Short mmCIF file of C-alpha atoms in Angstrom, two decimals:
data_model
loop_
_atom_site.label_atom_id
_atom_site.label_comp_id
_atom_site.label_asym_id
_atom_site.label_seq_id
_atom_site.Cartn_x
_atom_site.Cartn_y
_atom_site.Cartn_z
CA MET A 306 -23.59 -15.22 -33.24
CA GLY A 307 -24.05 -11.43 -33.33
CA THR A 308 -21.38 -8.79 -33.60
CA THR A 309 -20.40 -7.10 -30.36
CA GLN A 310 -18.54 -3.91 -31.29
CA LEU A 311 -16.16 -2.58 -28.65
CA GLU A 312 -16.57 1.05 -27.72
CA PRO A 313 -13.40 3.14 -27.80
CA VAL A 314 -11.75 3.26 -24.36
CA PRO A 315 -8.53 4.81 -23.02
CA GLU A 316 -7.01 1.44 -21.94
CA PRO A 317 -5.22 -0.69 -24.57
CA LYS A 318 -7.70 -2.42 -26.89
CA TYR A 319 -6.43 -5.94 -26.12
CA TRP A 320 -6.90 -5.29 -22.44
CA HIS A 321 -10.46 -4.11 -22.84
CA LEU A 322 -11.14 -7.12 -25.06
CA ARG A 323 -9.66 -9.38 -22.38
CA THR A 324 -12.20 -8.04 -19.87
CA VAL A 325 -15.10 -8.49 -22.29
CA LEU A 326 -13.92 -12.02 -23.15
CA SER A 327 -13.50 -12.88 -19.49
CA GLU A 328 -17.12 -11.90 -18.84
CA ALA A 329 -18.21 -13.95 -21.86
CA LEU A 330 -16.35 -16.97 -20.46
CA ASP A 331 -18.22 -16.59 -17.18
CA SER A 332 -21.63 -16.25 -18.73
CA GLU A 333 -21.59 -18.24 -21.98
CA PHE A 334 -19.03 -21.03 -21.71
CA SER A 335 -18.44 -23.99 -19.47
CA VAL A 336 -15.17 -25.66 -18.45
CA GLY A 337 -13.62 -27.72 -21.23
CA GLU A 338 -15.68 -26.07 -23.95
CA ILE A 339 -13.81 -25.23 -27.16
CA LEU A 340 -13.86 -21.55 -28.13
CA PRO A 341 -14.83 -20.49 -31.69
CA ASN A 342 -11.81 -20.10 -33.95
CA GLU A 343 -9.78 -16.90 -33.98
CA ARG A 344 -11.30 -15.59 -37.18
CA ASP A 345 -14.85 -15.89 -35.87
CA LEU A 346 -13.95 -14.44 -32.49
CA ALA A 347 -12.12 -11.49 -34.10
CA ALA A 348 -15.17 -10.84 -36.28
CA ARG A 349 -17.58 -11.06 -33.36
CA PHE A 350 -15.70 -8.44 -31.35
CA GLY A 351 -14.71 -6.32 -34.35
CA VAL A 352 -10.97 -6.49 -33.62
CA ALA A 353 -7.86 -7.45 -35.55
CA ARG A 354 -6.58 -11.02 -35.14
CA ALA A 355 -3.40 -9.66 -33.46
CA THR A 356 -5.50 -7.88 -30.81
CA LEU A 357 -7.55 -11.02 -30.25
CA ARG A 358 -4.41 -13.10 -29.82
CA GLN A 359 -3.02 -10.67 -27.24
CA ALA A 360 -6.26 -10.91 -25.25
CA LEU A 361 -6.25 -14.72 -25.46
CA GLU A 362 -2.65 -14.74 -24.22
CA GLN A 363 -3.67 -12.67 -21.19
CA LEU A 364 -6.44 -15.10 -20.34
CA GLU A 365 -4.03 -17.99 -20.77
CA LEU A 366 -1.60 -16.31 -18.31
CA GLU A 367 -4.47 -15.99 -15.87
CA GLY A 368 -5.30 -19.68 -16.20
CA ARG A 369 -8.74 -19.02 -17.73
CA LEU A 370 -7.91 -20.56 -21.11
CA GLN A 371 -5.77 -23.46 -22.28
CA ARG A 372 -4.39 -23.74 -25.77
CA ARG A 373 -3.81 -27.30 -26.84
CA ARG A 374 -2.32 -28.54 -30.07
CA GLY A 375 -4.86 -30.18 -32.33
CA VAL A 376 -7.73 -29.23 -30.04
CA GLY A 377 -7.83 -25.44 -30.03
CA THR A 378 -8.50 -23.06 -27.19
CA THR A 379 -10.60 -24.44 -24.36
CA VAL A 380 -12.00 -23.00 -21.16
CA ALA A 381 -9.61 -24.12 -18.40
CA PRO A 382 -10.77 -25.82 -15.22
CA PRO A 383 -9.97 -23.90 -12.02
CA ARG A 384 -6.32 -24.13 -11.03
CA VAL A 385 -5.41 -26.81 -8.52
CA GLY A 386 -4.10 -25.65 -5.15
CA VAL A 387 -0.88 -27.47 -4.24
CA ALA A 388 0.54 -27.06 -0.76
CA VAL A 389 4.09 -25.74 -0.80
CA GLY A 390 4.76 -24.34 2.67
CA THR A 391 3.24 -25.43 5.92
CA GLN A 392 3.79 -24.31 9.48
CA ARG A 393 5.55 -27.55 10.35
CA HIS A 394 8.84 -27.88 8.47
CA THR A 395 9.91 -31.34 7.42
CA TRP A 396 12.67 -32.94 5.42
CA PRO A 397 11.77 -34.12 1.95
CA GLY A 398 10.77 -37.77 1.90
CA THR A 399 9.03 -37.90 5.27
CA ALA A 400 5.56 -39.39 5.69
CA GLY A 401 2.85 -37.51 3.82
CA ASP A 402 5.28 -36.01 1.31
CA ALA A 403 3.45 -35.58 -2.01
CA TRP A 404 6.59 -36.13 -4.10
CA GLN A 405 7.63 -39.37 -5.81
CA PRO A 406 11.35 -40.11 -6.16
CA VAL A 407 12.27 -40.85 -9.77
CA ASP A 408 16.05 -41.07 -9.85
CA CYS A 409 19.24 -40.25 -8.01
CA THR A 410 22.67 -39.49 -9.45
CA LEU A 411 25.98 -38.32 -7.99
CA ALA A 412 27.23 -35.46 -10.14
CA ALA A 413 28.60 -31.91 -10.03
CA PRO A 414 25.62 -29.51 -9.93
CA PRO A 415 25.36 -26.33 -12.04
CA ALA A 416 27.82 -23.70 -10.80
CA PRO A 417 25.16 -21.43 -9.20
CA VAL A 418 23.84 -24.40 -7.20
CA ALA A 419 27.35 -25.35 -6.04
CA GLU A 420 27.84 -21.76 -4.93
CA ALA A 421 24.54 -21.75 -2.99
CA LEU A 422 25.43 -25.09 -1.36
CA GLY A 423 28.96 -23.97 -0.56
CA THR A 424 30.43 -27.06 -2.19
CA GLY A 425 33.54 -26.95 -4.37
CA ARG A 426 33.32 -26.22 -8.07
CA ASP A 427 33.39 -29.77 -9.44
CA GLU A 428 32.47 -31.60 -6.26
CA PRO A 429 29.73 -34.19 -6.93
CA VAL A 430 26.52 -33.97 -4.89
CA HIS A 431 23.57 -36.34 -4.68
CA THR A 432 20.94 -35.12 -7.11
CA VAL A 433 17.49 -36.55 -6.46
CA ARG A 434 14.88 -36.06 -9.16
CA ARG A 435 11.29 -36.20 -7.93
CA SER A 436 7.91 -35.59 -9.49
CA ARG A 437 4.58 -34.53 -8.14
CA VAL A 438 1.25 -35.68 -9.50
CA THR A 439 -2.10 -34.20 -8.43
CA HIS A 440 -5.43 -35.66 -9.63
CA GLY A 441 -3.54 -37.81 -12.13
CA GLN A 442 -1.84 -34.78 -13.75
CA PRO A 443 1.91 -34.08 -13.50
CA VAL A 444 2.09 -30.69 -11.78
CA ALA A 445 5.71 -30.30 -10.72
CA ALA A 446 9.24 -31.60 -11.23
CA GLU A 447 12.01 -31.18 -8.67
CA LEU A 448 15.78 -31.44 -8.45
CA LEU A 449 16.98 -31.83 -4.88
CA TYR A 450 20.71 -31.31 -4.34
CA ILE A 451 22.25 -32.93 -1.26
CA PRO A 452 25.97 -32.50 -0.51
CA GLN A 453 27.76 -35.72 0.43
CA THR A 454 28.60 -34.20 3.83
CA SER A 455 24.85 -34.14 4.64
CA VAL A 456 24.59 -37.94 4.31
CA PRO A 457 28.03 -39.13 5.47
CA ASP A 458 26.92 -42.63 6.47
CA LEU A 459 25.23 -43.45 3.18
CA SER A 460 26.34 -46.90 2.17
CA ALA A 461 27.47 -47.54 -1.37
CA ILE A 462 25.92 -50.99 -1.20
CA ASP A 463 22.46 -49.45 -0.86
CA ALA A 464 20.67 -49.35 -4.22
CA PRO A 465 23.16 -47.78 -6.67
CA SER A 466 20.65 -45.69 -8.64
CA GLY A 467 16.97 -45.12 -9.44
CA PRO A 468 14.11 -44.43 -7.01
CA ALA A 469 15.46 -46.88 -4.42
CA ARG A 470 18.73 -44.96 -4.28
CA ALA A 471 16.78 -41.69 -3.96
CA ARG A 472 14.82 -43.08 -1.01
CA ALA A 473 18.05 -44.25 0.68
CA VAL A 474 19.57 -40.75 0.34
CA LEU A 475 16.42 -39.05 1.69
CA ARG A 476 16.32 -41.51 4.61
CA GLU A 477 19.90 -40.64 5.53
CA LEU A 478 19.16 -36.92 5.26
CA GLN A 479 16.43 -37.27 7.89
CA ARG A 480 19.06 -38.14 10.51
CA LEU A 481 20.06 -34.47 10.57
CA GLU A 482 18.06 -32.06 12.68
CA LEU A 483 16.29 -29.50 10.46
CA ASP A 484 16.83 -25.96 11.74
CA HIS A 485 15.32 -23.75 9.08
CA GLN A 486 13.43 -24.01 5.83
CA ASP A 487 13.24 -21.03 3.49
CA SER A 488 11.52 -20.82 0.15
CA ALA A 489 11.32 -18.35 -2.68
CA VAL A 490 8.86 -18.32 -5.58
CA GLU A 491 9.55 -16.71 -8.92
CA LEU A 492 8.43 -16.85 -12.51
CA GLY A 493 10.53 -18.95 -14.86
CA SER A 494 10.42 -20.95 -18.03
CA ALA A 495 10.47 -24.75 -18.16
CA ARG A 496 13.81 -26.40 -18.96
CA ALA A 497 13.66 -29.09 -21.64
CA ASP A 498 13.80 -31.98 -19.13
CA ASP A 499 11.19 -30.48 -16.82
CA ALA A 500 8.97 -29.58 -19.77
CA ARG A 501 8.93 -33.21 -20.93
CA GLU A 502 7.96 -34.37 -17.44
CA LEU A 503 5.24 -31.72 -17.15
CA ASP A 504 3.84 -32.39 -20.61
CA ARG A 505 4.64 -28.86 -21.76
CA LEU A 506 6.89 -27.29 -24.38
CA PRO A 507 10.33 -26.06 -23.29
CA GLY A 508 10.01 -22.44 -22.20
CA ALA A 509 6.41 -22.72 -20.95
CA PRO A 510 5.81 -20.39 -17.99
CA VAL A 511 6.44 -22.13 -14.68
CA LEU A 512 6.57 -21.12 -11.04
CA VAL A 513 10.01 -21.97 -9.68
CA VAL A 514 10.15 -22.69 -5.95
CA THR A 515 13.66 -22.73 -4.48
CA THR A 516 13.90 -24.17 -0.96
CA ARG A 517 16.94 -24.15 1.29
CA TYR A 518 17.04 -26.64 4.15
CA THR A 519 19.39 -25.61 6.94
CA ALA A 520 20.80 -28.03 9.53
CA GLU A 521 23.66 -27.54 11.97
CA GLY A 522 24.11 -23.99 10.73
CA ARG A 523 24.71 -24.83 7.09
CA THR A 524 22.76 -25.57 3.91
CA ALA A 525 22.04 -29.31 4.12
CA ALA A 526 19.98 -29.51 0.95
CA LEU A 527 18.70 -27.27 -1.81
CA SER A 528 15.62 -27.91 -3.92
CA THR A 529 14.47 -26.28 -7.15
CA ALA A 530 10.92 -27.30 -7.97
CA THR A 531 9.17 -26.30 -11.17
CA TYR A 532 5.36 -26.06 -11.07
CA ARG A 533 3.12 -25.70 -14.12
CA ALA A 534 1.98 -22.09 -13.96
CA ASP A 535 -1.09 -22.78 -16.10
CA THR A 536 -2.68 -25.34 -13.78
CA CYS A 537 -1.21 -24.68 -10.31
CA ARG A 538 -1.87 -22.29 -7.48
CA LEU A 539 0.77 -22.67 -4.76
CA THR A 540 -0.58 -22.53 -1.22
CA PHE A 541 1.30 -21.48 1.90
CA GLY A 542 -0.06 -21.37 5.42
CA ASP A 543 -1.91 -23.04 8.22
CA SER A 544 -5.06 -24.50 6.91
CA GLY A 545 -4.97 -25.00 3.20
CA ASP A 546 -6.25 -23.37 0.11
CA VAL A 547 -7.30 -19.81 -0.61
CA GLU A 548 -9.31 -19.54 -3.73
CA ILE A 549 -11.32 -16.81 -5.38
CA HIS A 550 -13.67 -18.56 -7.76
CA HIS A 551 -14.24 -17.38 -11.29
CA GLY A 552 -17.20 -18.36 -13.33
CA PRO A 553 -20.91 -17.99 -12.85
CA GLN A 554 -21.61 -16.94 -9.27
CA THR A 555 -24.02 -18.73 -7.03
CA GLN A 556 -26.87 -16.40 -6.18
CA ALA A 557 -26.39 -14.70 -2.84
CA SER A 558 -29.95 -14.01 -1.76
CA MET B 789 31.23 -9.75 -33.73
CA GLY B 790 31.70 -13.21 -35.31
CA THR B 791 29.01 -15.62 -36.43
CA THR B 792 28.21 -18.45 -34.03
CA GLN B 793 26.27 -21.07 -35.98
CA LEU B 794 24.05 -23.34 -33.90
CA GLU B 795 24.46 -27.06 -34.43
CA PRO B 796 21.26 -29.02 -35.09
CA VAL B 797 19.81 -30.41 -31.84
CA PRO B 798 16.62 -32.36 -31.01
CA GLU B 799 15.23 -29.66 -28.66
CA PRO B 800 13.31 -26.72 -30.20
CA LYS B 801 15.67 -24.23 -31.83
CA TYR B 802 14.47 -21.27 -29.74
CA TRP B 803 15.16 -23.25 -26.59
CA HIS B 804 18.67 -24.15 -27.60
CA LEU B 805 19.26 -20.52 -28.57
CA ARG B 806 17.97 -19.45 -25.16
CA THR B 807 20.63 -21.60 -23.49
CA VAL B 808 23.38 -20.24 -25.73
CA LEU B 809 22.20 -16.66 -25.14
CA SER B 810 22.01 -17.25 -21.40
CA GLU B 811 25.64 -18.33 -21.38
CA ALA B 812 26.59 -15.31 -23.47
CA LEU B 813 24.83 -13.05 -20.94
CA ASP B 814 26.89 -14.59 -18.15
CA SER B 815 30.19 -14.30 -19.91
CA GLU B 816 29.99 -11.23 -22.16
CA PHE B 817 27.48 -8.78 -20.72
CA SER B 818 27.05 -6.89 -17.49
CA VAL B 819 23.87 -5.76 -15.74
CA GLY B 820 22.18 -2.83 -17.46
CA GLU B 821 24.07 -3.31 -20.71
CA ILE B 822 22.01 -2.90 -23.88
CA LEU B 823 21.96 -5.94 -26.16
CA PRO B 824 22.71 -5.59 -29.91
CA ASN B 825 19.55 -5.14 -31.97
CA GLU B 826 17.48 -8.13 -33.07
CA ARG B 827 18.82 -8.12 -36.63
CA ASP B 828 22.44 -8.27 -35.48
CA LEU B 829 21.71 -10.93 -32.85
CA ALA B 830 19.78 -13.08 -35.34
CA ALA B 831 22.69 -12.80 -37.78
CA ARG B 832 25.26 -13.68 -35.15
CA PHE B 833 23.46 -16.88 -34.16
CA GLY B 834 22.29 -17.73 -37.66
CA VAL B 835 18.60 -17.89 -36.73
CA ALA B 836 15.37 -16.31 -37.95
CA ARG B 837 14.17 -13.18 -36.18
CA ALA B 838 11.09 -15.11 -34.96
CA THR B 839 13.31 -17.72 -33.30
CA LEU B 840 15.43 -15.01 -31.71
CA ARG B 841 12.33 -13.27 -30.37
CA GLN B 842 11.07 -16.51 -28.80
CA ALA B 843 14.41 -17.01 -27.05
CA LEU B 844 14.44 -13.40 -25.82
CA GLU B 845 10.91 -13.87 -24.47
CA GLN B 846 12.09 -16.92 -22.50
CA LEU B 847 14.92 -14.95 -20.95
CA GLU B 848 12.53 -12.14 -20.13
CA LEU B 849 10.23 -14.64 -18.35
CA GLU B 850 13.23 -15.82 -16.37
CA GLY B 851 14.08 -12.28 -15.33
CA ARG B 852 17.41 -12.26 -17.20
CA LEU B 853 16.41 -9.57 -19.71
CA GLN B 854 14.24 -6.48 -19.58
CA ARG B 855 12.66 -4.91 -22.62
CA ARG B 856 12.07 -1.21 -22.22
CA ARG B 857 10.42 1.14 -24.68
CA GLY B 858 12.84 3.54 -26.28
CA VAL B 859 15.84 1.81 -24.68
CA GLY B 860 15.87 -1.68 -26.12
CA THR B 861 16.68 -4.97 -24.44
CA THR B 862 18.95 -4.72 -21.41
CA VAL B 863 20.52 -7.25 -19.06
CA ALA B 864 18.30 -7.28 -15.96
CA PRO B 865 19.67 -6.89 -12.47
CA PRO B 866 19.03 -9.87 -10.15
CA ARG B 867 15.45 -10.07 -8.92
CA VAL B 868 14.71 -8.53 -5.55
CA GLY B 869 13.58 -10.89 -2.78
CA VAL B 870 10.43 -9.57 -1.10
CA ALA B 871 9.20 -11.29 2.06
CA VAL B 872 5.63 -12.54 1.73
CA GLY B 873 5.17 -15.13 4.43
CA THR B 874 6.85 -15.31 7.80
CA GLN B 875 6.48 -17.70 10.68
CA ARG B 876 4.84 -15.04 12.81
CA HIS B 877 1.44 -14.08 11.39
CA THR B 878 0.35 -10.49 11.77
CA TRP B 879 -2.50 -8.29 10.67
CA PRO B 880 -1.79 -5.91 7.83
CA GLY B 881 -0.76 -2.48 9.10
CA THR B 882 1.15 -3.62 12.17
CA ALA B 883 4.68 -2.34 12.92
CA GLY B 884 7.25 -3.35 10.34
CA ASP B 885 4.66 -3.81 7.59
CA ALA B 886 6.29 -2.95 4.25
CA TRP B 887 3.04 -1.70 2.70
CA GLN B 888 1.94 1.93 2.39
CA PRO B 889 -1.79 2.69 2.55
CA VAL B 890 -2.90 4.72 -0.46
CA ASP B 891 -6.68 4.92 -0.23
CA CYS B 892 -9.76 3.42 1.34
CA THR B 893 -13.26 3.22 -0.07
CA LEU B 894 -16.50 1.56 1.01
CA ALA B 895 -17.90 -0.31 -1.98
CA ALA B 896 -19.29 -3.66 -3.13
CA PRO B 897 -16.33 -5.90 -4.08
CA PRO B 898 -16.21 -8.04 -7.25
CA ALA B 899 -18.64 -10.99 -6.96
CA PRO B 900 -15.90 -13.67 -6.47
CA VAL B 901 -14.45 -11.64 -3.58
CA ALA B 902 -17.89 -11.23 -1.96
CA GLU B 903 -18.33 -14.99 -2.25
CA ALA B 904 -14.93 -15.67 -0.63
CA LEU B 905 -15.69 -13.19 2.17
CA GLY B 906 -19.17 -14.58 2.68
CA THR B 907 -20.71 -11.12 2.42
CA GLY B 908 -23.94 -10.43 0.55
CA ARG B 909 -23.94 -9.72 -3.15
CA ASP B 910 -24.08 -5.93 -3.11
CA GLU B 911 -22.94 -5.42 0.47
CA PRO B 912 -20.23 -2.73 0.65
CA VAL B 913 -16.91 -3.66 2.29
CA HIS B 914 -13.93 -1.50 3.21
CA THR B 915 -11.45 -1.69 0.34
CA VAL B 916 -7.96 -0.57 1.29
CA ARG B 917 -5.51 0.02 -1.52
CA ARG B 918 -1.87 -0.27 -0.54
CA SER B 919 1.42 -0.20 -2.41
CA ARG B 920 4.82 -1.64 -1.74
CA VAL B 921 8.08 -0.03 -2.77
CA THR B 922 11.47 -1.74 -2.53
CA HIS B 923 14.73 0.09 -3.27
CA GLY B 924 12.70 2.99 -4.68
CA GLN B 925 10.89 0.78 -7.22
CA PRO B 926 7.16 -0.02 -7.03
CA VAL B 927 7.06 -3.82 -6.70
CA ALA B 928 3.50 -4.62 -5.66
CA ALA B 929 -0.04 -3.27 -5.44
CA GLU B 930 -2.67 -4.65 -3.07
CA LEU B 931 -6.41 -4.54 -2.56
CA LEU B 932 -7.40 -5.53 0.96
CA TYR B 933 -11.11 -6.27 1.48
CA ILE B 934 -12.45 -5.93 5.01
CA PRO B 935 -16.12 -6.65 5.75
CA GLN B 936 -17.82 -4.03 7.93
CA THR B 937 -18.47 -6.72 10.55
CA SER B 938 -14.68 -7.04 11.08
CA VAL B 939 -14.41 -3.40 12.17
CA PRO B 940 -17.77 -2.75 13.89
CA ASP B 941 -16.54 0.12 16.05
CA LEU B 942 -15.05 2.13 13.22
CA SER B 943 -16.18 5.69 13.66
CA ALA B 944 -17.51 7.60 10.67
CA ILE B 945 -15.92 10.76 12.03
CA ASP B 946 -12.46 9.26 11.60
CA ALA B 947 -10.87 10.45 8.34
CA PRO B 948 -13.52 9.87 5.61
CA SER B 949 -11.13 8.69 2.85
CA GLY B 950 -7.52 8.50 1.72
CA PRO B 951 -4.54 6.97 3.55
CA ALA B 952 -5.71 8.26 6.95
CA ARG B 953 -8.99 6.39 6.54
CA ALA B 954 -7.06 3.26 5.49
CA ARG B 955 -4.92 3.50 8.62
CA ALA B 956 -8.03 3.88 10.81
CA VAL B 957 -9.59 0.75 9.28
CA LEU B 958 -6.39 -1.29 9.72
CA ARG B 959 -6.09 -0.10 13.33
CA GLU B 960 -9.62 -1.28 14.05
CA LEU B 961 -8.95 -4.63 12.37
CA GLN B 962 -6.07 -5.25 14.79
CA ARG B 963 -8.51 -5.45 17.67
CA LEU B 964 -9.55 -8.89 16.43
CA GLU B 965 -7.46 -11.89 17.37
CA LEU B 966 -5.86 -13.42 14.26
CA ASP B 967 -6.37 -17.20 14.14
CA HIS B 968 -5.02 -18.23 10.76
CA GLN B 969 -3.33 -16.73 7.76
CA ASP B 970 -3.29 -18.62 4.46
CA SER B 971 -1.77 -17.53 1.19
CA ALA B 972 -1.75 -18.76 -2.38
CA VAL B 973 0.53 -17.68 -5.21
CA GLU B 974 -0.36 -17.92 -8.86
CA LEU B 975 0.56 -16.43 -12.19
CA GLY B 976 -1.66 -13.64 -13.45
CA SER B 977 -1.71 -10.59 -15.64
CA ALA B 978 -1.73 -7.02 -14.35
CA ARG B 979 -5.09 -5.24 -14.29
CA ALA B 980 -5.06 -1.74 -15.76
CA ASP B 981 -5.04 0.01 -12.35
CA ASP B 982 -2.31 -2.22 -10.92
CA ALA B 983 -0.27 -1.92 -14.11
CA ARG B 984 -0.28 1.86 -13.81
CA GLU B 985 0.90 1.67 -10.21
CA LEU B 986 3.61 -0.88 -11.08
CA ASP B 987 4.83 1.08 -14.10
CA ARG B 988 3.93 -1.78 -16.46
CA LEU B 989 1.52 -2.28 -19.34
CA PRO B 990 -1.86 -3.89 -18.60
CA GLY B 991 -1.51 -7.64 -18.99
CA ALA B 992 2.16 -7.80 -17.92
CA PRO B 993 2.89 -11.07 -16.08
CA VAL B 994 2.47 -10.71 -12.34
CA LEU B 995 2.54 -13.01 -9.34
CA VAL B 996 -0.80 -12.77 -7.56
CA VAL B 997 -0.73 -13.51 -3.83
CA THR B 998 -4.14 -14.06 -2.26
CA THR B 999 -4.18 -14.05 1.55
CA ARG B 1000 -7.07 -14.95 3.79
CA TYR B 1001 -6.99 -13.71 7.38
CA THR B 1002 -9.19 -15.74 9.71
CA ALA B 1003 -10.43 -14.49 13.09
CA GLU B 1004 -13.14 -15.89 15.33
CA GLY B 1005 -13.70 -18.73 12.87
CA ARG B 1006 -14.50 -16.59 9.85
CA THR B 1007 -12.72 -14.69 7.08
CA ALA B 1008 -11.98 -11.30 8.63
CA ALA B 1009 -10.08 -9.88 5.66
CA LEU B 1010 -8.98 -10.92 2.19
CA SER B 1011 -6.03 -9.50 0.30
CA THR B 1012 -5.07 -9.78 -3.36
CA ALA B 1013 -1.57 -8.48 -3.94
CA THR B 1014 -0.01 -8.19 -7.37
CA TYR B 1015 3.79 -8.40 -7.57
CA ARG B 1016 5.85 -7.56 -10.66
CA ALA B 1017 6.98 -10.96 -11.94
CA ASP B 1018 9.91 -9.47 -13.84
CA THR B 1019 11.67 -7.97 -10.82
CA CYS B 1020 10.39 -9.90 -7.78
CA ARG B 1021 11.18 -13.15 -6.09
CA LEU B 1022 8.70 -13.86 -3.28
CA THR B 1023 10.25 -15.30 -0.14
CA PHE B 1024 8.53 -17.45 2.46
CA GLY B 1025 10.08 -18.87 5.59
CA ASP B 1026 12.12 -18.36 8.70
CA SER B 1027 15.22 -16.49 7.86
CA GLY B 1028 14.93 -14.62 4.65
CA ASP B 1029 16.03 -14.97 1.10
CA VAL B 1030 16.97 -17.99 -0.97
CA GLU B 1031 18.80 -17.05 -4.08
CA ILE B 1032 20.68 -18.94 -6.74
CA HIS B 1033 22.90 -16.40 -8.42
CA HIS B 1034 23.26 -16.15 -12.16
CA GLY B 1035 26.13 -14.46 -13.85
CA PRO B 1036 29.86 -14.96 -13.76
CA GLN B 1037 30.74 -17.28 -10.89
CA THR B 1038 33.26 -16.43 -8.23
CA GLN B 1039 36.15 -18.88 -8.46
CA ALA B 1040 35.80 -21.69 -5.93
CA SER B 1041 39.41 -22.70 -5.46
#
């Protein structure tokens, strides 16, 4: 492996290195391939290890690289598009929903959630935990908060807990007529419980999607879903995915 | 300031510290306030500086803290909700559009964009650069790629460059009937040009929104918009923002 010295440029060195590395990934490496170790890479590009690490972190943010314990740094497969918003709004749990119910508890939610729901400070709400798996990989974890007033006819003799209870709560929720559905996406870090479910370390970057379901003029349910930012691209819209492919281009003749 | 020793817990130390710090931000600090320096904070919580830094990084990811050169670490104001998707699809540049045209060039786009547009490898396309400012702060930068076939009647004697040219191209684009509009959101890092416009360093975490506009069965335009991940929450849906407030709670009595 030869030495590729970087020419001096006005942009930060790690950023220039990121661009050079990105081109090398396109032309020299294939998905899943393990990169040379940091010392060899730093030597090849004539940069300090700290600069190299900064550039690798950039490429990890962009989903081009994955760093895995005991394996090293590998070339990441393209991110998976997961549909978040569609034209047709539906309650969680209806047919075609990609989420699997995991558990359901009745407990007071965190104070900011209670405030958003308009429930009292220590008032218990149904808290449904769901998970989403795409191509066999866990991609998202959700907490769905449903005030008791949204499911007034829920029977206590339905399943008392677990996925069966979750399904019973979601079934009751669907009796309401859904007026609006609003979502917001922001950057966050994985909570310990979500991290475990997503096979990440606590604090890993995640995309947090908050969705408010409105029925009869009030918030009938509130969802906070945590998507792995390294492997997911969230899609919104009519007809599916929008992707700009990296990697070696097919020849346009 | 007293010393608050952390009790041993099974979760990673930086993560536990993040939770403790987050509570301290809610109860002891107000927006814009400068945090004590790292040495004092590490001493107060009885942790190593490296652990403290990891916890601060988490809170920065979550938008709770901002680190600014020459100022230090401050408590961040709540993120600003910026509308990205609405029920009604419209071409860029129509009335009410929050984006300001900055420039317009005719040049071959990056290869992945050409592939997504279905244009030839070195075929020039109109590239409109736009920027978005909310509450006086730059929040997003966009490159909008428009194949020449989407604006066939564009006159060369219209403004040759700059914002006037951009407006002429967008006006022409609006003659087409918009069939679909699809978006995807993913985590990315700011390119050098975007970073400059967003007042960030290259490589800062950004939310990248890719939008494909479809007319007459083909991709009529493709946009890649880069939003500051530290200050923005992207909203999708019918009726506006969804926010779960941090900070001291109002008493629910």
